[in-house]
Coordinates of C-alpha atoms in Angstrom, one line a residue:
M1026 CA 9.4 23.3 -5.9
K1027 CA 10.5 25.9 -8.5
L1028 CA 14.1 27.1 -8.1
I1029 CA 12.9 30.7 -8.0
T1030 CA 10.4 29.7 -5.3
T1031 CA 13.2 28.1 -3.3
F1032 CA 15.3 31.2 -3.7
Y1033 CA 12.5 33.5 -2.6
T1034 CA 11.8 31.2 0.4
A1035 CA 15.4 31.3 1.5
V1036 CA 15.5 35.1 1.1
G1037 CA 12.2 35.4 3.0
L1038 CA 13.5 33.3 5.9
I1039 CA 16.6 35.6 6.1
L1040 CA 14.4 38.7 6.0
A1041 CA 12.0 37.2 8.6
M1042 CA 15.0 36.6 10.9
F1043 CA 16.0 40.3 10.6
C1044 CA 12.4 41.3 11.2
I1045 CA 12.5 39.3 14.4
V1046 CA 15.8 41.0 15.3
T1047 CA 14.2 44.4 14.7
A1048 CA 11.1 43.5 16.7
G1049 CA 13.1 42.2 19.6
Y1050 CA 15.2 45.3 19.6
L1051 CA 12.2 47.6 19.5
W1052 CA 10.6 45.6 22.4
Q1053 CA 13.7 45.9 24.5
T1054 CA 14.1 49.6 23.5
K1055 CA 10.5 50.2 24.8
K1056 CA 11.4 48.5 28.1
V1057 CA 14.6 50.6 28.4
R1058 CA 12.7 53.8 27.6
K1059 CA 10.1 52.9 30.4
S1060 CA 13.0 52.3 32.8
I1061 CA 14.5 55.7 31.9
D1062 CA 11.2 57.4 32.4
D1063 CA 10.8 55.8 35.8
V1064 CA 14.3 56.8 36.8
L1065 CA 13.6 60.4 35.6
Y1066 CA 10.3 60.5 37.5
T1067 CA 11.9 59.4 40.7
A1068 CA 14.7 61.9 40.3
N1069 CA 12.2 64.7 39.6
L1070 CA 10.2 63.7 42.7
I1071 CA 13.2 63.7 44.9
R1072 CA 14.4 67.0 43.6
E1073 CA 11.0 68.7 44.0
G1074 CA 10.8 67.3 47.5
E1075 CA 14.1 68.8 48.4
Q1076 CA 13.0 72.1 46.9
A1077 CA 9.8 72.0 49.0
Q1078 CA 11.9 71.4 52.2
K1079 CA 14.1 74.3 51.3
L1080 CA 11.1 76.6 50.9
M1081 CA 9.8 75.3 54.3
L1082 CA 13.2 76.3 55.8
D1083 CA 13.0 79.7 54.2
M1084 CA 9.5 80.2 55.7
E1085 CA 10.7 79.2 59.2
T1086 CA 13.8 81.4 59.0
G1087 CA 11.9 84.5 57.9
F1088 CA 9.2 83.9 60.5
R1089 CA 11.7 83.6 63.3
G1090 CA 13.7 86.6 62.2
Y1091 CA 10.5 88.8 62.3
L1092 CA 9.4 87.5 65.7
L1093 CA 12.8 88.2 67.2
T1094 CA 13.5 91.6 65.6
G1095 CA 10.1 92.9 64.4
N1096 CA 11.8 93.8 61.2
K1097 CA 9.4 93.3 58.4
E1098 CA 12.3 92.6 56.0
F1099 CA 12.4 89.1 57.4
L1100 CA 8.8 88.6 56.1
I1101 CA 9.9 88.8 52.5
P1102 CA 11.5 85.3 52.4
Y1103 CA 8.5 84.1 54.5
Y1104 CA 5.8 85.2 52.1
K1105 CA 8.0 84.2 49.0
G1106 CA 8.6 80.8 50.4
K1107 CA 5.0 80.4 51.3
S1108 CA 3.9 81.2 47.7
Q1109 CA 6.5 79.0 46.1
F1110 CA 5.8 76.2 48.6
T1111 CA 2.2 76.1 47.6
F1112 CA 3.2 75.8 43.9
S1113 CA 5.8 73.1 44.8
L1114 CA 3.2 71.1 46.6
A1115 CA 0.9 71.4 43.6
L1116 CA 3.6 70.1 41.4
L1117 CA 4.4 67.2 43.8
D1118 CA 0.7 66.4 43.9
S1119 CA 0.6 66.3 40.1
L1120 CA 3.7 64.0 40.0
T1121 CA 2.3 61.6 42.4
K1122 CA -1.3 61.4 41.2
N1123 CA -0.7 57.9 39.7
H1124 CA 1.2 56.7 42.8
P1125 CA -1.2 56.6 45.8
R1126 CA 1.5 56.0 48.5
Q1127 CA 3.5 59.1 47.6
N1128 CA 0.5 61.2 46.9
R1129 CA -0.9 60.4 50.4
Q1130 CA 2.4 61.6 51.9
I1131 CA 2.1 64.8 49.9
Q1132 CA -1.4 65.4 51.2
L1133 CA -0.3 64.9 54.8
V1134 CA 2.6 67.4 54.2
R1135 CA 0.0 69.8 52.8
K1136 CA -2.1 69.4 56.0
D1137 CA 1.0 69.9 58.2
A1138 CA 1.9 73.0 56.3
E1139 CA -1.6 74.4 56.5
N1140 CA -1.7 73.6 60.2
W1141 CA 1.6 75.4 60.8
I1142 CA 0.5 78.4 58.9
N1143 CA -3.1 78.7 60.2
S1144 CA -2.7 77.6 63.8
F1145 CA 0.8 78.8 64.5
A1146 CA 2.5 81.2 62.2
T1147 CA -0.5 83.5 61.2
P1148 CA -1.7 84.1 64.9
L1149 CA 1.8 84.9 66.0
L1150 CA 2.4 87.3 63.1
E1151 CA -0.9 89.1 63.6
S1152 CA -0.3 89.4 67.4
R1153 CA 3.3 90.5 66.9
A1154 CA 2.1 93.2 64.5
K1155 CA -0.1 94.7 67.2
T1156 CA 2.4 94.9 70.1
H1157 CA 3.1 98.5 69.5
L1158 CA -0.5 99.5 70.0
S1159 CA -0.8 98.9 73.8
P1160 CA 0.7 97.0 76.6
K1161 CA -2.3 94.7 76.5
H1162 CA -1.5 93.7 73.0
R1163 CA 2.1 93.2 74.0
Q1164 CA 1.0 91.0 76.9
Q1165 CA -1.3 89.0 74.6
Y1166 CA 1.6 88.4 72.2
D1167 CA 4.0 87.3 74.9
S1168 CA 1.4 85.0 76.3
L1169 CA 0.8 83.5 72.8
F1170 CA 4.5 83.3 72.1
Q1171 CA 5.1 81.4 75.4
A1172 CA 2.2 79.0 74.7
T1173 CA 3.3 78.2 71.2
A1174 CA 6.7 79.2 70.1
Q1175 CA 8.5 78.5 73.3
Q1176 CA 6.7 75.2 73.6
G1177 CA 8.0 74.1 70.1
T1178 CA 4.6 73.8 68.6
G1179 CA 5.6 75.1 65.2
K1180 CA 8.8 73.1 65.2
K1181 CA 7.0 69.9 65.9
I1182 CA 4.6 70.5 63.0
M1183 CA 7.5 71.3 60.6
D1184 CA 9.6 68.3 61.9
Q1185 CA 6.6 66.1 61.2
A1186 CA 6.4 67.4 57.7
R1187 CA 10.2 67.0 57.2
T1188 CA 9.9 63.5 58.5
R1189 CA 7.3 62.7 55.9
F1190 CA 9.5 64.2 53.2
E1191 CA 12.5 62.2 54.4
A1192 CA 10.4 59.0 54.4
M1193 CA 9.2 59.7 50.9
E1194 CA 12.7 60.5 49.7
K1195 CA 14.1 57.4 51.3
H1196 CA 11.5 55.3 49.6
E1197 CA 12.1 57.0 46.3
E1198 CA 15.9 56.7 46.6
Q1199 CA 15.4 52.9 47.0
V1200 CA 13.0 52.9 44.0
K1201 CA 15.5 54.9 42.0
L1202 CA 18.3 52.4 42.8
N1203 CA 16.0 49.5 41.8
R1204 CA 15.0 51.3 38.6
L1205 CA 18.6 52.0 37.7
G1206 CA 19.4 48.3 38.2
D1207 CA 16.4 47.5 35.9
L1208 CA 17.7 50.0 33.4
N1209 CA 21.2 48.5 33.3
F1210 CA 19.7 45.1 33.1
S1211 CA 17.5 46.1 30.2
L1212 CA 20.4 47.8 28.4
T1213 CA 22.5 44.7 28.8
R1214 CA 19.7 42.4 27.8
T1215 CA 18.9 44.6 24.8
N1216 CA 22.5 44.3 23.6
E1217 CA 22.6 40.6 24.2
I1218 CA 19.3 39.9 22.4
A1219 CA 20.3 42.2 19.5
I1220 CA 23.7 40.5 19.1
G1221 CA 22.3 37.0 19.6
L1222 CA 19.5 37.4 17.1
T1223 CA 21.9 39.1 14.6
L1224 CA 24.3 36.2 14.9
I1225 CA 21.5 33.7 14.5
S1226 CA 20.3 35.6 11.4
I1227 CA 23.8 35.7 9.9
L1228 CA 24.3 32.0 10.7
A1229 CA 20.9 31.0 9.3
G1230 CA 21.4 33.2 6.2
G1231 CA 24.9 31.8 5.7
I1232 CA 23.8 28.2 6.0
T1233 CA 20.9 28.8 3.7
A1234 CA 23.0 30.5 1.1
Y1235 CA 25.7 27.8 1.4
L1236 CA 23.2 24.9 1.0
F1237 CA 21.4 26.7 -1.8
G1238 CA 24.6 27.6 -3.6
K1239 CA 26.1 24.1 -3.1
T1240 CA 23.0 22.5 -4.6
V1241 CA 22.8 24.8 -7.6
R1242 CA 26.6 24.7 -8.1
K1243 CA 26.6 20.9 -8.0
R1244 CA 23.8 20.6 -10.5
F1245 CA 25.3 23.2 -12.9
R1246 CA 28.7 21.4 -12.6
K1247 CA 27.0 18.2 -13.8
M1248 CA 25.3 20.0 -16.7
N1249 CA 28.6 21.7 -17.6
H1250 CA 30.3 18.3 -17.7
L1251 CA 27.4 16.9 -19.8
A1252 CA 27.7 19.8 -22.2
Y1253 CA 31.5 19.4 -22.4
R1254 CA 31.1 15.7 -23.2
I1255 CA 28.6 16.6 -25.9
A1256 CA 30.9 19.2 -27.3
Q1257 CA 33.7 16.6 -27.4
G1258 CA 31.6 14.4 -29.6
D1259 CA 30.3 11.9 -26.9
Y1260 CA 26.6 11.8 -27.5
N1261 CA 25.9 8.6 -25.4
V1262 CA 25.4 10.7 -22.3
S1263 CA 22.4 11.7 -20.2
L1264 CA 21.7 13.4 -16.9
E1265 CA 19.0 12.3 -14.4
D1266 CA 17.4 15.2 -12.5
K1267 CA 14.6 14.4 -10.1
H1268 CA 13.9 18.0 -9.3
Q1269 CA 11.0 19.9 -10.8
D1270 CA 12.4 23.4 -11.4
E1271 CA 14.0 25.6 -14.0
I1272 CA 17.3 23.7 -13.9
S1273 CA 15.4 20.5 -14.5
S1274 CA 14.0 22.0 -17.7
L1275 CA 17.5 22.9 -18.8
T1276 CA 18.7 19.4 -18.0
H1277 CA 15.9 17.9 -20.0
S1278 CA 16.8 20.1 -22.9
L1279 CA 20.4 19.0 -22.8
N1280 CA 19.3 15.4 -22.7
V1281 CA 17.0 15.9 -25.7
M1282 CA 19.9 17.7 -27.5
A1283 CA 22.2 14.8 -26.7
R1284 CA 19.7 12.2 -28.0
K1285 CA 19.1 14.2 -31.2
L1286 CA 22.8 14.6 -31.7
R1287 CA 23.3 10.9 -31.1
T1288 CA 20.6 10.1 -33.7
S1289 CA 22.1 12.6 -36.2
F1290 CA 25.6 11.3 -35.5
N1291 CA 24.6 7.7 -36.0
H1292 CA 22.8 8.7 -39.2
L1293 CA 25.9 10.7 -40.3
T1294 CA 28.2 7.7 -39.5
K1295 CA 26.0 5.5 -41.5
M1296 CA 26.0 8.0 -44.4
N1297 CA 29.8 8.3 -44.2
K1298 CA 30.2 4.6 -44.4
E1299 CA 27.8 4.4 -47.4
L1300 CA 29.7 7.3 -48.9
D1301 CA 33.1 5.6 -48.4
Q1302 CA 31.6 2.4 -50.0
F1303 CA 30.2 4.4 -52.8
A1304 CA 33.5 6.3 -53.3
Y1305 CA 35.4 3.0 -53.4
V1306 CA 33.0 1.4 -55.9
V1307 CA 33.0 4.5 -58.1
S1308 CA 36.7 4.9 -58.0
H1309 CA 37.2 1.2 -58.7
D1310 CA 34.6 1.3 -61.6
L1311 CA 36.1 4.5 -63.0
K1312 CA 39.8 3.5 -62.6
A1313 CA 39.2 0.1 -64.3
P1314 CA 38.2 1.5 -67.7
L1315 CA 40.8 4.3 -67.4
R1316 CA 43.6 1.7 -67.0
A1317 CA 42.1 -0.2 -69.9
I1318 CA 42.2 2.9 -72.0
N1319 CA 45.8 3.6 -71.0
N1320 CA 46.8 0.0 -71.8
L1321 CA 45.0 0.2 -75.1
A1322 CA 46.8 3.4 -76.0
E1323 CA 50.1 1.8 -75.2
W1324 CA 49.2 -1.3 -77.3
I1325 CA 48.2 0.9 -80.2
A1326 CA 51.4 2.8 -80.0
E1327 CA 53.4 -0.4 -79.9
D1328 CA 51.4 -2.0 -82.8
L1329 CA 51.2 1.1 -84.9
K1330 CA 54.9 1.3 -85.5
T1331 CA 54.8 4.8 -87.0
D1332 CA 56.9 7.9 -86.7
D1333 CA 54.2 10.3 -87.5
P1334 CA 54.6 13.1 -84.8
D1335 CA 50.9 14.0 -84.8
I1336 CA 49.8 10.4 -84.1
L1337 CA 52.5 10.0 -81.4
N1338 CA 51.5 13.4 -79.8
N1339 CA 47.8 12.4 -79.8
L1340 CA 48.6 9.1 -78.1
T1341 CA 50.7 11.0 -75.5
I1342 CA 47.8 13.5 -74.9
L1343 CA 45.4 10.5 -74.6
R1344 CA 47.6 8.9 -71.9
G1345 CA 48.0 12.3 -70.2
R1346 CA 44.3 12.8 -70.0
V1347 CA 43.9 9.3 -68.6
L1348 CA 46.5 10.0 -65.9
R1349 CA 44.8 13.4 -65.1
M1350 CA 41.5 11.6 -64.7
E1351 CA 43.0 9.1 -62.3
N1352 CA 44.7 11.9 -60.3
L1353 CA 41.3 13.7 -60.2
I1354 CA 39.7 10.6 -58.8
N1355 CA 42.4 10.2 -56.2
G1356 CA 42.2 13.9 -55.3
I1357 CA 38.5 13.8 -54.8
L1358 CA 38.8 10.7 -52.6
D1359 CA 41.5 12.4 -50.5
Y1360 CA 39.4 15.5 -50.2
S1361 CA 36.3 13.6 -49.0
R1362 CA 38.3 11.7 -46.4
V1363 CA 39.7 14.8 -44.7
G1364 CA 38.1 15.1 -41.2
R1365 CA 36.5 11.7 -41.4
Q1366 CA 39.5 9.5 -40.7
A1367 CA 40.6 9.3 -37.1
L1368 CA 44.4 9.5 -36.9
P1369 CA 46.3 9.0 -33.7
P1370 CA 48.1 12.2 -32.5
S1371 CA 51.9 12.0 -31.9
T1372 CA 54.7 14.4 -31.0
F1373 CA 57.0 15.0 -34.0
S1374 CA 59.6 17.5 -35.1
T1375 CA 58.5 19.6 -38.0
Q1376 CA 62.1 20.2 -38.9
D1377 CA 62.6 16.4 -39.5
L1378 CA 59.2 16.3 -41.3
L1379 CA 60.3 19.1 -43.7
K1380 CA 63.5 17.1 -44.5
E1381 CA 61.4 14.0 -45.2
T1382 CA 59.0 16.0 -47.4
L1383 CA 61.8 17.4 -49.5
E1384 CA 63.3 14.0 -49.9
N1385 CA 60.0 12.7 -51.2
L1386 CA 59.4 15.6 -53.5
A1387 CA 62.9 15.6 -54.8
P1388 CA 62.9 19.2 -56.2
A1389 CA 65.5 20.3 -58.8
A1390 CA 68.9 21.0 -57.4
S1391 CA 68.6 24.6 -58.6
F1392 CA 66.0 25.3 -55.9
Q1393 CA 67.0 26.3 -52.4
V1394 CA 65.0 25.6 -49.3
K1395 CA 66.0 27.8 -46.3
V1396 CA 65.0 27.5 -42.7
P1397 CA 66.2 30.7 -40.8
A1398 CA 65.5 29.2 -37.4
P1399 CA 64.8 25.6 -36.1
L1400 CA 61.2 24.6 -36.6
P1401 CA 59.2 23.6 -33.5
T1402 CA 58.3 20.1 -32.2
I1403 CA 54.5 19.8 -32.1
C1404 CA 51.8 17.4 -31.2
G1405 CA 49.2 16.3 -33.7
E1406 CA 48.5 14.1 -36.7
R1407 CA 51.8 13.8 -38.4
T1408 CA 50.3 12.5 -41.7
L1409 CA 48.0 15.5 -42.0
F1410 CA 50.8 18.0 -41.4
Y1411 CA 52.8 16.2 -44.0
Q1412 CA 50.0 16.6 -46.5
V1413 CA 49.9 20.4 -45.8
L1414 CA 53.6 20.9 -46.0
S1415 CA 53.9 18.6 -49.1
N1416 CA 51.2 20.5 -51.1
L1417 CA 52.5 23.9 -50.2
L1418 CA 56.1 23.0 -51.2
S1419 CA 55.0 21.2 -54.3
N1420 CA 53.1 24.2 -55.5
A1421 CA 56.1 26.5 -54.8
F1422 CA 58.3 24.2 -57.0
K1423 CA 55.7 23.5 -59.7
Y1424 CA 54.5 27.1 -60.3
H1425 CA 57.8 28.9 -60.1
H1426 CA 58.4 30.9 -63.2
T1427 CA 62.1 30.0 -63.4
Q1428 CA 64.1 26.9 -63.1
E1429 CA 65.7 28.1 -59.9
G1430 CA 64.3 29.7 -56.8
V1431 CA 64.4 30.2 -53.0
I1432 CA 61.7 28.9 -50.6
V1433 CA 61.9 30.0 -47.0
V1434 CA 60.1 27.9 -44.3
S1435 CA 59.7 29.5 -40.8
A1436 CA 57.5 29.4 -37.8
R1437 CA 56.8 31.5 -34.7
E1438 CA 55.0 30.7 -31.5
L1439 CA 51.6 32.2 -30.5
P1440 CA 49.7 31.7 -27.2
D1441 CA 47.6 28.8 -28.5
F1442 CA 49.0 28.1 -31.9
Y1443 CA 52.2 27.8 -34.0
Q1444 CA 52.2 30.1 -37.1
F1445 CA 54.0 28.6 -40.1
E1446 CA 55.1 30.4 -43.2
V1447 CA 56.1 29.0 -46.6
R1448 CA 57.4 31.9 -48.8
D1449 CA 58.8 31.7 -52.3
D1450 CA 60.2 34.1 -54.8
G1451 CA 57.9 32.9 -57.6
P1452 CA 55.6 34.9 -59.9
G1453 CA 53.2 35.8 -57.1
I1454 CA 49.4 35.8 -57.1
A1455 CA 47.2 38.8 -57.7
K1456 CA 45.0 39.8 -54.8
E1457 CA 41.7 39.0 -56.6
Y1458 CA 42.8 35.4 -56.8
H1459 CA 43.8 34.9 -53.1
S1460 CA 40.6 33.3 -52.0
K1461 CA 39.9 31.6 -55.4
V1462 CA 43.1 29.4 -55.2
F1463 CA 41.6 27.5 -52.3
G1464 CA 38.5 26.4 -54.3
I1465 CA 38.3 22.9 -55.5
F1466 CA 39.4 22.3 -59.1
Q1467 CA 40.8 25.8 -59.2
T1468 CA 44.2 26.3 -60.9
M1469 CA 46.2 29.5 -61.9
H1470 CA 47.4 28.0 -65.2
A1471 CA 45.7 25.9 -67.9
R1472 CA 46.0 22.2 -67.2
D1473 CA 47.8 21.7 -70.6
V1474 CA 50.5 24.2 -69.4
K1475 CA 50.8 22.9 -65.8
E1476 CA 49.3 19.5 -65.1
S1477 CA 47.3 19.9 -61.9
T1478 CA 44.0 18.6 -60.4
G1479 CA 43.3 21.9 -58.6
I1480 CA 42.5 20.0 -55.4
G1481 CA 45.8 20.3 -53.4
L1482 CA 45.2 23.7 -51.8
S1483 CA 41.5 22.7 -51.1
I1484 CA 42.8 19.7 -49.2
V1485 CA 45.3 21.9 -47.3
K1486 CA 42.6 24.4 -46.3
K1487 CA 40.2 21.7 -45.2
I1488 CA 42.8 20.0 -43.1
I1489 CA 43.9 23.2 -41.3
E1490 CA 40.3 24.4 -40.7
E1491 CA 39.4 20.9 -39.4
K1492 CA 42.2 21.3 -36.8
G1493 CA 40.9 24.7 -35.8
G1494 CA 43.6 26.8 -37.6
Q1495 CA 43.5 29.3 -40.4
I1496 CA 45.4 29.7 -43.7
W1497 CA 45.8 32.8 -45.8
I1498 CA 48.0 34.3 -48.5
E1499 CA 50.2 37.4 -48.7
S1500 CA 51.2 38.1 -52.3
E1501 CA 51.5 40.6 -55.0
K1502 CA 51.8 39.9 -58.7
G1503 CA 55.5 39.4 -59.6
Q1504 CA 56.6 39.7 -55.9
G1505 CA 56.5 36.1 -54.7
T1506 CA 53.9 34.3 -52.6
A1507 CA 53.8 33.6 -48.8
F1508 CA 51.4 31.0 -47.4
F1509 CA 50.6 31.4 -43.7
F1510 CA 48.8 28.8 -41.6
T1511 CA 48.3 28.2 -37.9
W1512 CA 48.4 24.8 -36.2
P1513 CA 47.1 24.2 -32.6
K1514 CA 49.7 23.5 -29.9
Q1515 CA 47.4 20.8 -28.3
P1516 CA 45.4 18.4 -30.4
E1517 CA 41.7 18.1 -29.7
T1518 CA 40.8 15.0 -27.6
S1519 CA 37.7 13.0 -28.1
P1520 CA 36.1 11.2 -25.2
T1521 CA 35.9 7.4 -25.5
S1522 CA 33.5 6.5 -22.8
S1523 CA 29.9 7.4 -22.0
F1524 CA 28.4 8.2 -18.7
V1525 CA 25.0 8.6 -17.0
A1526 CA 25.0 11.3 -14.2
H1527 CA 22.5 10.8 -11.4
E1528 CA 21.2 13.5 -9.1

């Protein structure tokens, strides 16, 4: 499976879990909303039933007041209650239309109310209104009143309606309690499901991300180690990756690069060996006739037995040219070997090495070498550092324009390097020649004036750059010369063993 496919799958699973969380929450929310609607319905039904009972009481109160006093003011609450009671029953009928049990109770209440109005209240009211017309009407009213009101006929009808309301309210109160319990349960369950699914999603997402990250990190760590080994010069490395994804392609590319570098390195090693052999043969074949020429010149000088200054000078020039040629050959060989000879690093004092270098160079007593502060102790190839220091000091002595001078050697510490300075009070170097002096076979003076191969500073530059440092000049014509160079604090290490990483 491709890495990007795996990543998308993992993200998809996490998103799916969150979708499940959302769907579960919506489902529970729907149940909660239904429970709330049921509770509100029950509350509305109970409230409207209580309102209808109050209207019934208003009708009864107004009716009784009128019968007792004959004051029509008492009929106002009666007729108002009657009108509103009809509306209240219609509303209760609408509320209970989907609930047959409650609706049946409402229909029975309506019949009770109509029975009370039609068979009890209306006849009494009509008869009471006519009592002032004649004694007969008064007698009829009294007779009707005794037969109905005094016998509790109206009260029985209304009590029966109230009983129906009370039964309905009692039932709805129980339903309300049950629905409140369901509502609380739904709310609790909603929270539990939401929290549970969220925790599961977080846990699943965390585990997926951890496993995915761990796998990718492990594989990249192996590739990083492989690349580091290659960068250190160990090309006998490879990495097995059985996956078939983008990282596998990168792993394959690193393996191909390592193989090609190994092939190139082996070829280069072979070429270097051949070059060393060639250099040895060439130097041997060139030095042999040079030594013969030098010996021949000495023999001629001994056999000639002449005091002619021109002849003696020519023989001297001949031997000097032979010596220069030999020095050139040695210099070329030294230059070619820089960076190709593995020298063991060691810890050494540059202060002591400076002292040893001066003893070997043996400059004229008129020259002073000053060290303002103790030089550091460093780790590296002592022989190479000696070559650098020896060439710089030798040039300072050789190219000084007087027979006496002052050379100052100092150093300062940088984060990753030591910066050394070799400063003299010699004739200086013009700026246009600052880069030229590091070229091979380049000299600032004619070789007949100052005998030099022109290779020394080239060797110095090559050594320093091979170590990862830099060298530069600060100088003006007639103001002395300062050579600066940096040397790493820690030498580069090369791996000595190969490995094969498996995955």
